[in-house]
XYZ file of C-alpha atoms in Angstrom:
486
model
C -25.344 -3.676 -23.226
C -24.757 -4.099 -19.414
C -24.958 -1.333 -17.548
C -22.306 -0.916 -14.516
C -21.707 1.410 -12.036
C -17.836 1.672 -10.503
C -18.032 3.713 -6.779
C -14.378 5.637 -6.171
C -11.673 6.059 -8.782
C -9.286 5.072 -7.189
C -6.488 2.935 -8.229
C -8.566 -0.459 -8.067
C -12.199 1.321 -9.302
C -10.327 2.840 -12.509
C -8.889 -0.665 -13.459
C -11.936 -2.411 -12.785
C -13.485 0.247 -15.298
C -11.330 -0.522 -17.620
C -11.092 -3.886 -17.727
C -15.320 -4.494 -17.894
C -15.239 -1.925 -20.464
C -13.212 -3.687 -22.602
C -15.454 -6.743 -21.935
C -18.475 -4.607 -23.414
C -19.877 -3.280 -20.331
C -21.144 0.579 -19.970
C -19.497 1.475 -17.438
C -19.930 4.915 -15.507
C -17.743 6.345 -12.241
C -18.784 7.844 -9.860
C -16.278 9.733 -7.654
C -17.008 12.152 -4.543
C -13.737 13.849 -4.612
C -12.977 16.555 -7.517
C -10.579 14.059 -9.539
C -9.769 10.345 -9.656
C -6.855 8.418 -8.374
C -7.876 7.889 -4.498
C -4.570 8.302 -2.309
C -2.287 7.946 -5.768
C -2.591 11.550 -6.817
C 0.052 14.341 -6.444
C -0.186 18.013 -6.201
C 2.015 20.821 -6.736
C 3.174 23.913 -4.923
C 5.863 26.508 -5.159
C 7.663 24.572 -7.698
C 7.410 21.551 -5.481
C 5.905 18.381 -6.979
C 4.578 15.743 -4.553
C 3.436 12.326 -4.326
C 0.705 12.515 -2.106
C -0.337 8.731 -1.312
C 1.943 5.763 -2.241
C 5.387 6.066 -3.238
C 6.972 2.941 -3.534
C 6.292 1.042 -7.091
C 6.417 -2.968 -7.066
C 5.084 -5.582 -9.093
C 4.581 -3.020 -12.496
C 3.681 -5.779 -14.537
C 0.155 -5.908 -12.768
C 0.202 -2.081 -14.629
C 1.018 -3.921 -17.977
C -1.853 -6.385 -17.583
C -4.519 -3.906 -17.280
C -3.734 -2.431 -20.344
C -2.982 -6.020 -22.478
C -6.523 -7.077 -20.921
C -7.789 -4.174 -23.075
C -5.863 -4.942 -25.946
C -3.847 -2.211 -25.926
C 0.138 -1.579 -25.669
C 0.889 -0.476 -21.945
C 4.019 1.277 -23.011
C 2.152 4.013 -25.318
C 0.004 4.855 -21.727
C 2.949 3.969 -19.185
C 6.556 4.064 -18.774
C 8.731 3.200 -15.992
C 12.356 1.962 -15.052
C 14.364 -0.367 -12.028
C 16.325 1.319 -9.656
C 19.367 -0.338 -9.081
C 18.702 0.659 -5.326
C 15.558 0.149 -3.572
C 16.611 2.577 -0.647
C 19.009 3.882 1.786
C 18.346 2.777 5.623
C 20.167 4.680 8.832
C 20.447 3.447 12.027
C 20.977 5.444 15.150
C 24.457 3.876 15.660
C 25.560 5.547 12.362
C 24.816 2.345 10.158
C 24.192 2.745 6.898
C 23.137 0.243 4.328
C 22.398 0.772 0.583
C 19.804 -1.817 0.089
C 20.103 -3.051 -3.454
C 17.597 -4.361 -5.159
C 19.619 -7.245 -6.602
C 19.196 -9.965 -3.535
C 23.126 -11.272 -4.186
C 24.336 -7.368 -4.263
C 22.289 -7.206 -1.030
C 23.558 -10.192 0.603
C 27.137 -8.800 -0.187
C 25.957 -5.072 1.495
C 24.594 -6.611 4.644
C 27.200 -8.687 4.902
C 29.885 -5.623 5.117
C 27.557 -3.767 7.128
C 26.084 -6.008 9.804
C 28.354 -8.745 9.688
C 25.802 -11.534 8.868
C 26.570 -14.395 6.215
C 25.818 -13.619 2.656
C 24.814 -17.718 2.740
C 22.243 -16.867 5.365
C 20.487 -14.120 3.395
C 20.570 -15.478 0.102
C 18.888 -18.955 1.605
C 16.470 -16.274 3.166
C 15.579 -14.949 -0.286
C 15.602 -18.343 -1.678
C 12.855 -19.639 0.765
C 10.604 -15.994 0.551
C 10.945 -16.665 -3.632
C 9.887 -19.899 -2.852
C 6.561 -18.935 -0.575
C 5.677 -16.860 -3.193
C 6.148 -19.089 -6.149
C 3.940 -21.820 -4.236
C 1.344 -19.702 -2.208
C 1.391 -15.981 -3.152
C -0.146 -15.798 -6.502
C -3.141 -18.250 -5.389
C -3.525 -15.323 -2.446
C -3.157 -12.610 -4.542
C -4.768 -13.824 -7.798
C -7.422 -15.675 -7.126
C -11.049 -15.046 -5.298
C -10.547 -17.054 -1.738
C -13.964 -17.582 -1.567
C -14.995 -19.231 -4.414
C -14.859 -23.048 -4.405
C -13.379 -23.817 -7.693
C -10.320 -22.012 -6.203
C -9.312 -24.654 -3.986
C -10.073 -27.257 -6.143
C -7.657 -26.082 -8.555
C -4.211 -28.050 -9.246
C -2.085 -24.879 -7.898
C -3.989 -25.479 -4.583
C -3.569 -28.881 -3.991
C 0.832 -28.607 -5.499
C 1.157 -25.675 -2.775
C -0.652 -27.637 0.094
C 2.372 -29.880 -0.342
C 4.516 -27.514 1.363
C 2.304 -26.295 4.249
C 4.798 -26.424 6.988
C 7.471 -24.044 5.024
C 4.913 -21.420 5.011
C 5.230 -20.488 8.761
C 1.468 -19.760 9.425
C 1.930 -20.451 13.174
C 4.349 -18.514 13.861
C 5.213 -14.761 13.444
C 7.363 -13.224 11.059
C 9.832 -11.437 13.556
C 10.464 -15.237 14.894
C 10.842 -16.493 11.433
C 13.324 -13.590 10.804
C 15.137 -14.348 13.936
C 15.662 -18.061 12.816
C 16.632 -17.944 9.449
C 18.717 -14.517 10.023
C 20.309 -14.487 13.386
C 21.502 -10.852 13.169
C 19.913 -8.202 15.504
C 19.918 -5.362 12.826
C 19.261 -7.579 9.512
C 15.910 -8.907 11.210
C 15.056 -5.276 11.700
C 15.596 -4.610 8.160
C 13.160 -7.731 6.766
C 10.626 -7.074 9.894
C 9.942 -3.728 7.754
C 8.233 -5.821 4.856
C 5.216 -6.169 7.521
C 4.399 -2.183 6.895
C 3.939 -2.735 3.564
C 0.365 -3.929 3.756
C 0.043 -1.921 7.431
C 0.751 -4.663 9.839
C 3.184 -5.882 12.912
C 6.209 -8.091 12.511
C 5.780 -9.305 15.881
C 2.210 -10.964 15.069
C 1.844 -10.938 11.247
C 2.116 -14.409 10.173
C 5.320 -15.868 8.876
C 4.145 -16.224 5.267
C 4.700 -12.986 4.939
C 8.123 -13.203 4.806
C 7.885 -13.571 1.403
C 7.527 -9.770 0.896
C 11.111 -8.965 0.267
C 10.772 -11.266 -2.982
C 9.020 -8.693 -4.613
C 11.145 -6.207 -3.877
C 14.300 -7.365 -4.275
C 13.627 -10.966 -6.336
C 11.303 -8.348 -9.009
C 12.493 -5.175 -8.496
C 11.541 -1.823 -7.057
C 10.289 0.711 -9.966
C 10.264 4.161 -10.828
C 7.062 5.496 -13.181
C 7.525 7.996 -15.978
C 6.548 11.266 -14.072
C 6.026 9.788 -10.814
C 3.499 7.616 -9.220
C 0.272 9.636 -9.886
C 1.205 8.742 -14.075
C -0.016 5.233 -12.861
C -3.431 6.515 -12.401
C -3.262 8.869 -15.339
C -2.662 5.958 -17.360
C -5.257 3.926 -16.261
C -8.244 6.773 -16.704
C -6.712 7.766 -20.100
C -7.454 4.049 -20.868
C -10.801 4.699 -19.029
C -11.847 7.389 -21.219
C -10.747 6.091 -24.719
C -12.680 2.877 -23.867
C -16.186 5.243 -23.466
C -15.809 4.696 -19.569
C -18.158 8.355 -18.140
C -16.716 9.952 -15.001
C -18.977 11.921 -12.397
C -16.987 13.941 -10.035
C -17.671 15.983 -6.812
C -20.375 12.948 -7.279
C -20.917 11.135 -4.143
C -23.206 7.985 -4.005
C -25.351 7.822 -1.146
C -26.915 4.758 -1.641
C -26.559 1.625 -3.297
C -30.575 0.734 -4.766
C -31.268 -3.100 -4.706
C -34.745 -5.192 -4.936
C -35.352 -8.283 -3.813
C -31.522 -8.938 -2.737
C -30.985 -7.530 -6.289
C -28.716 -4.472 -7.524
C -30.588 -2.262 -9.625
C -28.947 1.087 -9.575
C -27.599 4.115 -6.764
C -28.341 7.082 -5.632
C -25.813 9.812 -5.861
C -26.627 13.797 -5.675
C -30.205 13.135 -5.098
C -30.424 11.737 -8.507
C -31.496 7.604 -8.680
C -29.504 5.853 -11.811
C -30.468 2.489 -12.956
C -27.682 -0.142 -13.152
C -27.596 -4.072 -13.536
C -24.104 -4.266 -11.941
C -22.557 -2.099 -8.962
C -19.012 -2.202 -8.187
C -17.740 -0.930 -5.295
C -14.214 0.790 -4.757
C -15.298 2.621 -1.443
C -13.857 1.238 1.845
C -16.332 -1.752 2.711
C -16.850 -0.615 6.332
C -17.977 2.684 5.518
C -20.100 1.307 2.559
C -22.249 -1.129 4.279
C -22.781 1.666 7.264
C -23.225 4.277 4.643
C -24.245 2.875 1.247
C -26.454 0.100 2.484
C -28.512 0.527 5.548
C -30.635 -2.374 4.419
C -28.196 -4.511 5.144
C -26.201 -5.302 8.316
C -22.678 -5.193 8.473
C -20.774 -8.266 8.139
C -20.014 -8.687 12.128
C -15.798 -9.519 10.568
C -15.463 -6.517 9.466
C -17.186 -4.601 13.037
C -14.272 -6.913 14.569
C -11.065 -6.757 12.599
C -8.184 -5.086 13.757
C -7.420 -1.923 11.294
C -4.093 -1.524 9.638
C -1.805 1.610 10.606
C -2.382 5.090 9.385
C 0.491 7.439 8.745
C 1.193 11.102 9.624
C 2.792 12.490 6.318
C 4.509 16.032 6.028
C 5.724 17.371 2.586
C 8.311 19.427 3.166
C 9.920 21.858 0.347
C 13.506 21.701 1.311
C 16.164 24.129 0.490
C 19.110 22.210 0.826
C 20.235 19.307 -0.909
C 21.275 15.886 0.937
C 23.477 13.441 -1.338
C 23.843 11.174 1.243
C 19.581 10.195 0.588
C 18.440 8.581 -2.407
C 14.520 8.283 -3.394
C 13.578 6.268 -0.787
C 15.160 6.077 2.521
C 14.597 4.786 5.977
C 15.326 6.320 9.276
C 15.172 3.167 11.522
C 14.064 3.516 15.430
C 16.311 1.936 17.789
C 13.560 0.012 19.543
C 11.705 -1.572 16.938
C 9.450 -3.925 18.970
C 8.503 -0.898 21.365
C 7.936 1.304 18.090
C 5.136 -1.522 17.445
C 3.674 -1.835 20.694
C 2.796 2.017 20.785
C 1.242 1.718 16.989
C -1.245 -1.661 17.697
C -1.508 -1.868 21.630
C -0.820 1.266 23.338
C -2.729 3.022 20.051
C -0.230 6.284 20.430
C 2.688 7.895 18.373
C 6.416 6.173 20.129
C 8.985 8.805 20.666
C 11.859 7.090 18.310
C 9.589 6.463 15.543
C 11.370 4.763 11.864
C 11.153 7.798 9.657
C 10.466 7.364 5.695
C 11.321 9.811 3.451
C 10.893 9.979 -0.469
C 12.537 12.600 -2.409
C 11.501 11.991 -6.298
C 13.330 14.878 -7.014
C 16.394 12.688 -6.442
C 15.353 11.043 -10.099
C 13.157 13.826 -11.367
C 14.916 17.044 -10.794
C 11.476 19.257 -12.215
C 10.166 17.834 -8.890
C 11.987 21.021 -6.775
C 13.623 24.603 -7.866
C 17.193 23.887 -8.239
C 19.551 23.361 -5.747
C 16.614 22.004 -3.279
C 14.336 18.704 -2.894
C 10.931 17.709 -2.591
C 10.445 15.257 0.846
C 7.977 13.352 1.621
C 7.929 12.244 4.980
C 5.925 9.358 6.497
C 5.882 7.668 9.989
C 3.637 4.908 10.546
C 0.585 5.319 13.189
C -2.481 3.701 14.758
C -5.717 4.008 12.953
C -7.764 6.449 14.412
C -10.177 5.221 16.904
C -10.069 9.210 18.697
C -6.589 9.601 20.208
C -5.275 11.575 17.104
C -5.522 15.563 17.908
C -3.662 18.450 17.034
C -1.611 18.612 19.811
C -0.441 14.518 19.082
C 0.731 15.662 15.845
C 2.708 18.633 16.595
C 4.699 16.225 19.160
C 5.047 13.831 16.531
C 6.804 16.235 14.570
C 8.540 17.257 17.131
C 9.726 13.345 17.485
C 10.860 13.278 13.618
C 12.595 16.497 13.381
C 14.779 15.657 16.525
C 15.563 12.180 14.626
C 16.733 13.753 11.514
C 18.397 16.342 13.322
C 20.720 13.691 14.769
C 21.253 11.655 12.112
C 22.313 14.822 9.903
C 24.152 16.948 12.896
C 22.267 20.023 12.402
C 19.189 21.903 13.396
C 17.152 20.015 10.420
C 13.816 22.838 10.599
C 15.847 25.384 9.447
C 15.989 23.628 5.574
C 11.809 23.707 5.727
C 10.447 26.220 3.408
C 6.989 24.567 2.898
C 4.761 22.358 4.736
C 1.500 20.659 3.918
C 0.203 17.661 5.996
C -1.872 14.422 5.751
C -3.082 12.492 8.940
C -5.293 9.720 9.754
C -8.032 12.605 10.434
C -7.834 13.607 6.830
C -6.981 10.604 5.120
C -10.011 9.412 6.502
C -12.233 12.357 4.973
C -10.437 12.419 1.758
C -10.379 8.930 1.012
C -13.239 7.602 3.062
C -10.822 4.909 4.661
C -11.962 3.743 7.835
C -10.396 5.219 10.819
C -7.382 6.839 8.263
C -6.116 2.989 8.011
C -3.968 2.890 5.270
C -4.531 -0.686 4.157
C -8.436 -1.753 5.648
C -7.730 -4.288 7.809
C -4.002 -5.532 9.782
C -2.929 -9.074 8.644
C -2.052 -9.528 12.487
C -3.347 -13.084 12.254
C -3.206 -15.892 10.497
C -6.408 -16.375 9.517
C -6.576 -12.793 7.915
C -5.961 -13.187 4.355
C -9.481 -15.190 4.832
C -11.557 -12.851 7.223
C -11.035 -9.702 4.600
C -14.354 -9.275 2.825
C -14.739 -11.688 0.011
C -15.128 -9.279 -3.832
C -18.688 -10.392 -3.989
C -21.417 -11.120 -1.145
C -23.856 -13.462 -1.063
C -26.610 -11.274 0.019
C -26.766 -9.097 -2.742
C -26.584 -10.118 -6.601
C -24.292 -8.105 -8.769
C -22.885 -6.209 -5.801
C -19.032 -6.494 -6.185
C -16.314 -5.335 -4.166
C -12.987 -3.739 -5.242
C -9.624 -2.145 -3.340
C -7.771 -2.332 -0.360
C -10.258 -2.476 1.988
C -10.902 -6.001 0.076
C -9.605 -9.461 -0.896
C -6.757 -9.354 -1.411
C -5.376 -5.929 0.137
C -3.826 -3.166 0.097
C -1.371 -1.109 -1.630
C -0.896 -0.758 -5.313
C -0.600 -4.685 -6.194
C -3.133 -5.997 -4.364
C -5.471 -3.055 -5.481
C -4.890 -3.920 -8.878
C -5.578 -7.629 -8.182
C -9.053 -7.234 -7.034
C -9.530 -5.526 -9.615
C -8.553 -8.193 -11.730
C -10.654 -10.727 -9.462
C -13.774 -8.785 -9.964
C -13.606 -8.556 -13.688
C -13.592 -11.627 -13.449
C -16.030 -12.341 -11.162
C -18.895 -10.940 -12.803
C -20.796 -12.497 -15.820
């Protein structure tokens, strides 16, 4: 039987357990933190539950396929439902649109709200359905640097339509083409923070990120996002997968450009395959000084971080829903602070998640559980103490105008997470959320491949990875690696 090591449980590491375990591999975890899950685990406190990483569920078929790949029926693991809204967004002027997740219901909303065509935004959704039909899946299914993938028939049928993807040209200017409608090209320029990056440089391919939100849906799991990694390492364990926690590897062994096993707590364990969940940058620097770091990776831009307060609130807002946006009123300037100026902007767009709007155990009655999130730089050593209490000084002045009240008062917990300690809790390179930014166009094929040349039966897994970040994507490479190795 082959023996294979998995490094960090998080969401990508615990599928690609699963799935080579089901393939007859031995497969053992190894995990530095106390428990698995990465940045998708919750905690609870004072009768408030929290989310503590991700919060926004997409594409929950790529759950379903995990378990089917191990011949097992995803719905006795994993549960989850569509929300008819995919989230309430506020504008300074008072705006308010109720984003639903059906794209005609949507076209109607924005239509009564910002005044733009419902023709013009259905076309839009029409032409991001059909990027994705043509282009995504090869992306986000497939290893980009193998050969046999672009010698494949779905390679060649999607070269057909190079010029529709917009690869030369930013997504902000596709937006303002296609849309023509100052505050509906704010509300698609958002899509570019889903994988950590800048509407006014990410390519215009992108643009087919609203497609999965509103052409497949935007989800809800069964006891909130950290049941997605319950599932998975309850599929783990039934399938004979071992777990080491408070386990850190050290190093990864090899011989003669050969994997043989790791090190972790001074102990050396014998493997034939190594997969690795860990952020590449800090594995190469940290897991294998035998080899030098890939110069791409020393270069690439990181994605954004985020400052994140949970707040236990004891007042109830119907006018939010479970997820909700906050919008600044200088978007491009928002931007410019996050990926040039590398410092928090004064207006910034505000997130906030409130599961207790669906799950009411989330918060003691009559209150709610919010999670709020602001997108900022990756560390590189401008984060202190003193930038984050001005940062929340920035977001409590926002939400104190939008709801016409002194908004602290309604705090009656606080816990915190920041690039400093996403970093040290998740081992993610400067506290970037999503490894690197797709602020180029040549991105999606500068991430680190799943595999390297240099070292046999070395694989790579998560967001630091082909193909990205965030729950998807993680789940992808996972896919890509199981099939990857022999």
């Amino acid at each position: 039987m082959k023996k294979t090591a998995v490094i960090g449980t998080g969401i990508a590491g615990l599928a690609t357990a699963a799935r080579l375990a089901a393939k007859g591999h031995k497969v053992t975890c190894f995990e530095a933190n106390s428990t698995y899950g990465g940045k998708l685990t919750a905690f609870i406190k004072n009768g408030y539950r929290f989310d503590a990483g991700p919060s926004l569920f997409t594409m929950p078929a790529l759950v379903d396929q995990v378990f089917t790949a191990c011949q097992k029926d995803a719905r006795t693991y994993f549960n989850y439902r569509k929300k008819e809204v995919a989230c309430h967004y506020f504008f300074e002027d008072g705006t308010f649109i109720k984003a639903y997740s059906d794209p005609q219901k949507l076209a109607i909303e924005l239509h009564a709200k910002t005044g733009i065509s419902t023709q013009k935004t259905e076309a839009y959704f029409k032409k991001a359905a059909n990027k994705y039909n043509r282009v995504g899946h090869i992306f986000m299914n497939k290893s980009l640097h193998k050969a046999k993938t672009w010698f494949s028939a779905d390679v060649a049928k999607a070269l057909l339509f190079l010029p529709s993807y917009n690869l030369f040209t930013s997504m902000n200017r596709v937006n303002e083409k296609l849309l023509d409608n100052q505050k509906t090209i704010q509300y698609f320029n958002r899509y570019a923070t889903y994988n950590g990056s800048n509407p006014y440089a990410v390519p215009g391919l992108l643009a087919m990120i609203p497609h999965l939100e509103h052409g497949i849906g935007t989800f809800l799991p069964e006891g909130g996002m950290q049941s997605i990694s319950d599932s998975i390492y309850k599929l783990c364990v039934e399938l004979g997968v071992e777990f080491h926690f408070n386990t850190p590897v050290t190093e990864i062994v090899t011989d003669e450009a050969k994997v043989c096993g790791l090190v972790a707590n001074d102990r050396a364990w014998s493997f034939n395959t190594v997969v690795c969940n860990m952020d590449v940058a800090h594995a190469y620097k940290k897991l294998l000084p035998q080899v030098k770091t890939p110069k791409k990776i020393e270069q690439q831009e990181r994605s954004s971080s985020a400052l994140i307060f949970y707040w236990g609130i004891n007042k109830q807002f119907p006018e939010l829903d479970l997820h909700n946006i906050l919008f600044s009123n200088n978007y491009p300037e928002e931007f410019n602070h996050i990926f040039k100026k590398q410092s928090i902007y004064n207006d910034p767009t505000v997130y906030i998640n409130i599961t207790s709007k669906e799950i009411p155990s989330d918060a003691p009655p009559g209150c709610e559980n919010w999670f709020v999130m602001i997108n900022v730089p990756a560390n590189k050593g401008y984060f202190t103490q003193e930038i984050k209490i001005q940062a929340r000084q920035y977001i409590l002045a926002k939400l104190s105008r939008h709801f016409k009240t002194d908004f602290e008062k309604f705090i009656i917990l606080e816990e915190s997470l920041d690039p400093n300690s996403i970093e040290s809790k998740t081992s993610s390179l400067h506290g970037s959320l999503y490894g690197t930014s797709s602020n180029s166009r040549m991105a999606a094929f500068n991430r680190h491949a799943n595999f390297t040349s240099k070292i046999k039966n070395l694989y790579f897994c998560g967001g630091s990875v082909h193909p990205g970040g965030g729950i998807p994507l993680c789940l992808n490479s996972a896919k890509i690696v199981s099939e990857l190795v022999k």
